XYZ file of C-alpha atoms in Angstrom:
85
model
C 86.405 117.618 114.542
C 90.019 118.265 113.519
C 90.578 118.093 109.762
C 93.887 116.832 108.410
C 95.019 119.310 105.770
C 95.706 117.819 102.379
C 98.773 119.298 100.714
C 98.526 121.349 97.536
C 98.586 119.439 94.235
C 97.589 116.132 95.851
C 94.883 114.086 94.188
C 91.697 113.530 96.135
C 88.373 111.779 95.654
C 84.882 112.935 96.564
C 83.067 111.221 99.422
C 79.682 112.455 98.177
C 78.002 113.524 94.944
C 78.060 117.103 93.663
C 75.225 117.083 91.093
C 75.558 120.843 90.561
C 78.978 120.113 89.002
C 78.032 116.712 87.478
C 80.528 115.077 89.859
C 79.934 111.813 91.679
C 81.220 110.125 94.791
C 84.664 108.624 94.036
C 85.443 111.036 91.159
C 88.922 112.547 91.474
C 90.321 116.076 91.532
C 93.527 117.926 92.414
C 93.845 120.341 95.345
C 95.045 123.695 93.980
C 94.313 125.975 96.959
C 92.679 126.208 100.365
C 90.107 128.768 101.472
C 88.833 129.889 104.847
C 85.093 130.032 105.365
C 84.056 133.719 105.444
C 81.777 133.345 108.487
C 83.650 130.735 110.529
C 82.148 127.599 109.016
C 84.084 124.705 107.541
C 87.130 125.690 105.481
C 87.352 124.458 101.915
C 89.554 123.277 99.103
C 89.750 124.719 95.621
C 89.887 121.712 93.312
C 90.714 121.372 89.638
C 88.937 118.624 87.736
C 90.815 117.034 84.832
C 89.746 114.770 81.969
C 91.437 111.398 81.573
C 93.862 113.077 79.111
C 94.805 115.868 81.517
C 92.626 118.637 80.095
C 91.218 121.004 82.717
C 87.432 120.600 82.926
C 86.443 122.792 85.872
C 87.661 124.503 89.040
C 85.363 124.272 92.072
C 85.403 124.954 95.809
C 84.095 122.351 98.251
C 84.150 121.840 102.036
C 87.232 119.979 103.285
C 85.145 117.125 104.707
C 83.841 116.187 101.251
C 87.159 114.858 99.913
C 89.820 112.372 100.961
C 93.354 111.895 99.712
C 93.945 108.995 97.314
C 95.526 105.875 98.790
C 98.014 103.447 97.231
C 95.525 100.563 97.220
C 92.972 102.406 95.051
C 92.481 102.252 91.267
C 90.930 104.675 88.772
C 87.759 104.051 86.794
C 86.371 105.984 83.837
C 82.938 107.484 83.193
C 81.579 110.108 80.842
C 81.062 113.652 82.073
C 78.347 114.498 79.558
C 77.983 118.047 78.340
C 81.326 119.249 79.696
C 83.898 118.004 77.209
């Protein structure tokens, strides 16, 4: 499968949950870097997670297939990220 590279600093949303980071499907993040898989597996994105007020909450690395770029017909929603902020 050919992955379309998302440009740096673009906002993305998760297509699955990441309970180890308290992140859920449809939460958003910003692409801050790309990384190659060390043993030839799926490459990844380094993502920065921000609060609704723009405060940095976390920086994580996930496989490229687990995020998609935001589209113009989408809207934000708000939920609590307990224990982080």
